[in-house]
PDB file of C-alpha atoms in Angstrom:
ATOM      1  CA  MET A   1      10.575  -3.687  -0.962  1.00 69.00           C
ATOM      2  CA  LYS A   2       8.391  -6.182  -2.724  1.00 78.00           C
ATOM      3  CA  ALA A   3       4.630  -5.747  -2.570  1.00 83.00           C
ATOM      4  CA  LYS A   4       2.388  -8.711  -1.916  1.00 88.00           C
ATOM      5  CA  PRO A   5       0.338 -10.002  -4.886  1.00 87.00           C
ATOM      6  CA  SER A   6      -2.754  -9.184  -2.845  1.00 95.00           C
ATOM      7  CA  LEU A   7      -1.949  -5.465  -3.210  1.00 96.00           C
ATOM      8  CA  GLU A   8      -2.725  -5.526  -6.937  1.00 96.00           C
ATOM      9  CA  GLN A   9      -5.807  -7.627  -6.252  1.00 97.00           C
ATOM     10  CA  ALA A  10      -6.966  -5.183  -3.562  1.00 98.00           C
ATOM     11  CA  LEU A  11      -6.514  -2.257  -5.957  1.00 97.00           C
ATOM     12  CA  CYS A  12      -8.641  -4.089  -8.546  1.00 96.00           C
ATOM     13  CA  ILE A  13     -11.323  -4.830  -5.952  1.00 97.00           C
ATOM     14  CA  VAL A  14     -11.484  -1.211  -4.819  1.00 97.00           C
ATOM     15  CA  ALA A  15     -11.547  -0.002  -8.446  1.00 95.00           C
ATOM     16  CA  LEU A  16     -14.397  -2.407  -9.303  1.00 94.00           C
ATOM     17  CA  LEU A  17     -16.303  -1.187  -6.270  1.00 95.00           C
ATOM     18  CA  GLY A  18     -15.511   2.415  -7.172  1.00 94.00           C
ATOM     19  CA  ILE A  19     -17.522   1.998 -10.358  1.00 92.00           C
ATOM     20  CA  GLN A  20     -20.179  -0.244  -8.812  1.00 92.00           C
ATOM     21  CA  ASP A  21     -23.509   1.404  -8.037  1.00 88.00           C
ATOM     22  CA  ARG A  22     -23.268   2.130  -4.280  1.00 85.00           C
ATOM     23  CA  GLN A  23     -26.791   0.811  -3.713  1.00 87.00           C
ATOM     24  CA  ILE A  24     -25.965  -2.646  -5.128  1.00 91.00           C
ATOM     25  CA  PRO A  25     -23.378  -4.781  -3.314  1.00 94.00           C
ATOM     26  CA  LEU A  26     -21.032  -6.672  -5.647  1.00 94.00           C
ATOM     27  CA  GLN A  27     -21.189 -10.413  -5.069  1.00 93.00           C
ATOM     28  CA  SER A  28     -17.953 -11.840  -3.658  1.00 94.00           C
ATOM     29  CA  ARG A  29     -18.167 -14.921  -5.864  1.00 92.00           C
ATOM     30  CA  LEU A  30     -18.217 -12.790  -9.013  1.00 92.00           C
ATOM     31  CA  VAL A  31     -15.268 -10.693  -7.850  1.00 94.00           C
ATOM     32  CA  ALA A  32     -13.240 -13.808  -6.995  1.00 95.00           C
ATOM     33  CA  GLU A  33     -14.012 -15.370 -10.381  1.00 93.00           C
ATOM     34  CA  ARG A  34     -13.026 -12.185 -12.208  1.00 91.00           C
ATOM     35  CA  LEU A  35      -9.728 -11.956 -10.294  1.00 95.00           C
ATOM     36  CA  GLY A  36      -9.060 -15.669 -10.714  1.00 95.00           C
ATOM     37  CA  ILE A  37      -8.752 -16.285  -6.975  1.00 96.00           C
ATOM     38  CA  SER A  38     -10.647 -18.388  -4.468  1.00 96.00           C
ATOM     39  CA  THR A  39     -13.454 -16.856  -2.457  1.00 95.00           C
ATOM     40  CA  SER A  40     -11.557 -17.692   0.746  1.00 96.00           C
ATOM     41  CA  TYR A  41      -8.519 -15.737  -0.497  1.00 97.00           C
ATOM     42  CA  LEU A  42     -10.801 -12.863  -1.535  1.00 97.00           C
ATOM     43  CA  LYS A  43     -12.270 -12.906   1.961  1.00 97.00           C
ATOM     44  CA  LYS A  44      -8.791 -12.378   3.471  1.00 97.00           C
ATOM     45  CA  ILE A  45      -8.172  -9.366   1.226  1.00 98.00           C
ATOM     46  CA  VAL A  46     -11.624  -7.930   1.936  1.00 98.00           C
ATOM     47  CA  GLN A  47     -11.064  -8.359   5.697  1.00 98.00           C
ATOM     48  CA  LYS A  48      -7.885  -6.270   5.461  1.00 98.00           C
ATOM     49  CA  LEU A  49      -9.685  -3.589   3.440  1.00 98.00           C
ATOM     50  CA  ALA A  50     -12.624  -3.661   5.882  1.00 98.00           C
ATOM     51  CA  GLY A  51     -10.214  -3.326   8.803  1.00 97.00           C
ATOM     52  CA  GLU A  52      -9.183   0.048   7.373  1.00 97.00           C
ATOM     53  CA  GLN A  53     -12.823   1.033   6.693  1.00 97.00           C
ATOM     54  CA  ILE A  54     -12.336   1.020   2.902  1.00 98.00           C
ATOM     55  CA  VAL A  55     -15.004  -1.623   2.229  1.00 97.00           C
ATOM     56  CA  ARG A  56     -17.711  -3.410   4.139  1.00 96.00           C
ATOM     57  CA  THR A  57     -19.626  -6.586   3.487  1.00 95.00           C
ATOM     58  CA  VAL A  58     -23.383  -6.898   3.285  1.00 94.00           C
ATOM     59  CA  SER A  59     -24.835 -10.264   4.234  1.00 93.00           C
ATOM     60  CA  GLY A  60     -27.886 -11.910   2.754  1.00 90.00           C
ATOM     61  CA  ARG A  61     -29.100 -13.148  -0.611  1.00 86.00           C
ATOM     62  CA  ASP A  62     -28.380  -9.824  -2.307  1.00 84.00           C
ATOM     63  CA  GLY A  63     -25.250  -9.210  -0.250  1.00 90.00           C
ATOM     64  CA  GLY A  64     -21.681  -8.652  -1.284  1.00 94.00           C
ATOM     65  CA  ILE A  65     -18.996  -5.976  -0.971  1.00 97.00           C
ATOM     66  CA  VAL A  66     -19.419  -2.183  -1.070  1.00 96.00           C
ATOM     67  CA  LEU A  67     -17.131   0.794  -0.578  1.00 96.00           C
ATOM     68  CA  THR A  68     -17.564   2.660   2.682  1.00 96.00           C
ATOM     69  CA  LYS A  69     -16.749   6.065   1.162  1.00 94.00           C
ATOM     70  CA  ASP A  70     -16.462   7.932  -2.098  1.00 94.00           C
ATOM     71  CA  PRO A  71     -13.566   6.716  -4.318  1.00 95.00           C
ATOM     72  CA  GLN A  72     -12.246  10.295  -4.363  1.00 94.00           C
ATOM     73  CA  GLN A  73     -11.585   9.923  -0.630  1.00 96.00           C
ATOM     74  CA  ILE A  74      -9.658   6.650  -0.900  1.00 98.00           C
ATOM     75  CA  THR A  75      -5.987   7.031  -1.753  1.00 98.00           C
ATOM     76  CA  LEU A  76      -3.611   4.441  -3.113  1.00 98.00           C
ATOM     77  CA  LEU A  77      -1.810   4.788   0.229  1.00 98.00           C
ATOM     78  CA  ASP A  78      -4.991   3.746   2.064  1.00 98.00           C
ATOM     79  CA  VAL A  79      -5.118   0.513   0.054  1.00 98.00           C
ATOM     80  CA  PHE A  80      -1.344  -0.012   0.344  1.00 97.00           C
ATOM     81  CA  ASP A  81      -1.451   0.374   4.129  1.00 97.00           C
ATOM     82  CA  ALA A  82      -4.452  -1.948   4.427  1.00 97.00           C
ATOM     83  CA  ILE A  83      -2.592  -4.751   2.650  1.00 97.00           C
ATOM     84  CA  GLU A  84       1.077  -4.122   3.419  1.00 95.00           C
ATOM     85  CA  GLY A  85       0.729  -2.515   6.837  1.00 93.00           C
ATOM     86  CA  GLN A  86       2.306   0.698   7.995  1.00 91.00           C
ATOM     87  CA  HIS A  87       5.668  -0.641   9.109  1.00 87.00           C
ATOM     88  CA  SER A  88       8.858   0.949   7.765  1.00 87.00           C
ATOM     89  CA  PHE A  89      10.682  -0.521   4.792  1.00 82.00           C
ATOM     90  CA  ILE A  90      13.867  -0.808   6.836  1.00 82.00           C
ATOM     91  CA  THR A  91      14.467  -0.770  10.569  1.00 81.00           C
ATOM     92  CA  ASN A  92      17.543   0.664  12.225  1.00 78.00           C
ATOM     93  CA  THR A  93      18.736  -2.118  14.493  1.00 82.00           C
ATOM     94  CA  GLY A  94      21.903  -0.299  15.496  1.00 76.00           C
ATOM     95  CA  LEU A  95      24.050  -2.746  13.550  1.00 78.00           C
ATOM     96  CA  VAL A  96      25.776  -0.050  11.470  1.00 71.00           C
ATOM     97  CA  ASN A  97      26.983   1.750  14.587  1.00 69.00           C
ATOM     98  CA  LYS A  98      27.998  -1.528  16.183  1.00 73.00           C
ATOM     99  CA  VAL A  99      29.977  -2.680  13.134  1.00 73.00           C
ATOM    100  CA  PHE A 100      31.725   0.600  12.369  1.00 67.00           C
ATOM    101  CA  GLY A 101      31.835   2.048  15.878  1.00 62.00           C
ATOM    102  CA  LEU A 102      31.761   5.572  14.524  1.00 64.00           C
ATOM    103  CA  ASP A 103      29.738   6.731  17.487  1.00 68.00           C
ATOM    104  CA  HIS A 104      33.167   6.584  19.224  1.00 74.00           C
ATOM    105  CA  LYS A 105      34.860   8.872  16.700  1.00 74.00           C
ATOM    106  CA  ALA A 106      37.587  10.214  19.016  1.00 80.00           C
ATOM    107  CA  GLU A 107      38.645   6.701  20.026  1.00 81.00           C
ATOM    108  CA  PHE A 108      38.545   5.601  16.382  1.00 77.00           C
ATOM    109  CA  MET A 109      40.795   8.502  15.380  1.00 80.00           C
ATOM    110  CA  ARG A 110      43.279   7.745  18.183  1.00 85.00           C
ATOM    111  CA  THR A 111      43.378   4.036  17.397  1.00 87.00           C
ATOM    112  CA  PHE A 112      44.229   4.638  13.748  1.00 86.00           C
ATOM    113  CA  GLN A 113      46.198   7.859  14.331  1.00 88.00           C
ATOM    114  CA  LEU A 114      43.932   9.877  12.080  1.00 84.00           C
ATOM    115  CA  LYS A 115      44.373  13.625  12.350  1.00 83.00           C
ATOM    116  CA  ASN A 116      42.141  14.884   9.544  1.00 81.00           C
ATOM    117  CA  PHE A 117      39.445  12.207   9.588  1.00 76.00           C
ATOM    118  CA  ARG A 118      36.199  13.481   8.165  1.00 70.00           C
ATOM    119  CA  ASP A 119      33.134  11.340   8.165  1.00 66.00           C
ATOM    120  CA  GLN A 120      31.411  13.221   5.347  1.00 59.00           C
ATOM    121  CA  ARG A 121      28.621  10.725   4.735  1.00 59.00           C
ATOM    122  CA  PRO A 122      28.547   8.373   7.669  1.00 64.00           C
ATOM    123  CA  VAL A 123      27.490   4.851   6.874  1.00 63.00           C
ATOM    124  CA  ALA A 124      24.665   5.310   9.380  1.00 63.00           C
ATOM    125  CA  ASN A 125      23.234   8.073   7.172  1.00 75.00           C
ATOM    126  CA  VAL A 126      22.502   5.506   4.489  1.00 78.00           C
ATOM    127  CA  LEU A 127      19.510   4.403   6.547  1.00 81.00           C
ATOM    128  CA  ALA A 128      18.235   7.981   6.451  1.00 82.00           C
ATOM    129  CA  VAL A 129      18.225   7.742   2.643  1.00 86.00           C
ATOM    130  CA  PHE A 130      15.860   4.769   2.913  1.00 87.00           C
ATOM    131  CA  ASP A 131      13.646   6.748   5.294  1.00 88.00           C
ATOM    132  CA  GLN A 132      13.538   9.662   2.833  1.00 91.00           C
ATOM    133  CA  ALA A 133      12.772   7.327  -0.074  1.00 93.00           C
ATOM    134  CA  GLU A 134       9.949   5.729   1.898  1.00 93.00           C
ATOM    135  CA  ALA A 135       8.517   9.145   2.775  1.00 94.00           C
ATOM    136  CA  LEU A 136       8.516  10.132  -0.918  1.00 96.00           C
ATOM    137  CA  TYR A 137       6.969   6.782  -1.883  1.00 95.00           C
ATOM    138  CA  ARG A 138       4.182   7.169   0.669  1.00 96.00           C
ATOM    139  CA  LYS A 139       3.616  10.817  -0.316  1.00 97.00           C
ATOM    140  CA  GLN A 140       3.215   9.799  -3.969  1.00 97.00           C
ATOM    141  CA  LEU A 141       0.702   7.063  -3.097  1.00 97.00           C
ATOM    142  CA  ASP A 142      -1.196   9.512  -0.908  1.00 97.00           C
ATOM    143  CA  SER A 143      -1.458  12.017  -3.761  1.00 97.00           C
ATOM    144  CA  LEU A 144      -3.620   9.823  -5.998  1.00 97.00           C
ATOM    145  CA  THR A 145      -7.140   8.663  -5.230  1.00 96.00           C
ATOM    146  CA  ILE A 146      -8.923   5.625  -6.559  1.00 95.00           C
ATOM    147  CA  GLY A 147     -11.534   7.995  -7.997  1.00 93.00           C
ATOM    148  CA  ALA A 148      -8.851   9.727 -10.078  1.00 93.00           C
ATOM    149  CA  VAL A 149      -7.953   6.511 -11.905  1.00 91.00           C
ATOM    150  CA  LEU A 150     -11.467   5.249 -12.614  1.00 91.00           C
ATOM    151  CA  PRO A 151     -12.955   5.469 -16.119  1.00 87.00           C
ATOM    152  CA  THR A 152     -15.543   8.126 -16.808  1.00 84.00           C
ATOM    153  CA  ASP A 153     -18.475   8.633 -19.118  1.00 83.00           C
ATOM    154  CA  GLY A 154     -17.667  12.092 -20.372  1.00 81.00           C
ATOM    155  CA  CYS A 155     -17.149  14.287 -17.338  1.00 79.00           C
ATOM    156  CA  GLN A 156     -18.616  12.073 -14.646  1.00 79.00           C
ATOM    157  CA  ALA A 157     -17.392   8.869 -13.043  1.00 77.00           C
ATOM    158  CA  LEU A 158     -19.049   5.661 -14.188  1.00 81.00           C
ATOM    159  CA  GLN A 159     -21.658   4.200 -11.845  1.00 84.00           C
ATOM    160  CA  LEU A 160     -22.980   0.826 -12.947  1.00 83.00           C
ATOM    161  CA  ASP A 161     -23.856  -2.607 -11.726  1.00 85.00           C
ATOM    162  CA  TRP A 162     -20.913  -4.874 -12.586  1.00 80.00           C
ATOM    163  CA  THR A 163     -23.066  -7.943 -11.983  1.00 81.00           C
ATOM    164  CA  ARG A 164     -24.373  -7.960 -15.574  1.00 78.00           C
ATOM    165  CA  TRP A 165     -20.861  -7.709 -16.999  1.00 77.00           C
ATOM    166  CA  LEU A 166     -19.261 -10.223 -14.633  1.00 74.00           C
ATOM    167  CA  LYS A 167     -21.995 -12.830 -15.148  1.00 75.00           C
ATOM    168  CA  ARG A 168     -21.664 -12.909 -18.912  1.00 73.00           C
TER     169      ARG A 168
END
């Protein structure tokens, strides 16, 4: 599985917004400049994040992007799913069974005159390994929140207006 480049960009956006003062929307233009992407590309990423209720946009002169909830409630899996979707890494199309025909074991054994044939790890089970790996991957992403990776000032999470820093 190869993640889209927009996944890293989305994680950066959510992290920036996690530190941003919740009362002050972060201007899209500044975020796009900081990430080195166009505002139209940023808009596509933000739309995906908004579709999963991670961010929302505020229109107007002082508008921009804000988080919809506390960063401690947003997991890496939430951001991953918003960008990559929730489809499985691999889909069982039935090809393995078609190619090897092991769902007809008795006929297979007769055809090749096999008396002690043991299918210890059927080829079809390989797909189950991918399913298990995906489940572990998703569980790991779900175990870490954006809030847990943000910088702090002592014991509390930073809350500041990035606008001053990004405009410099």
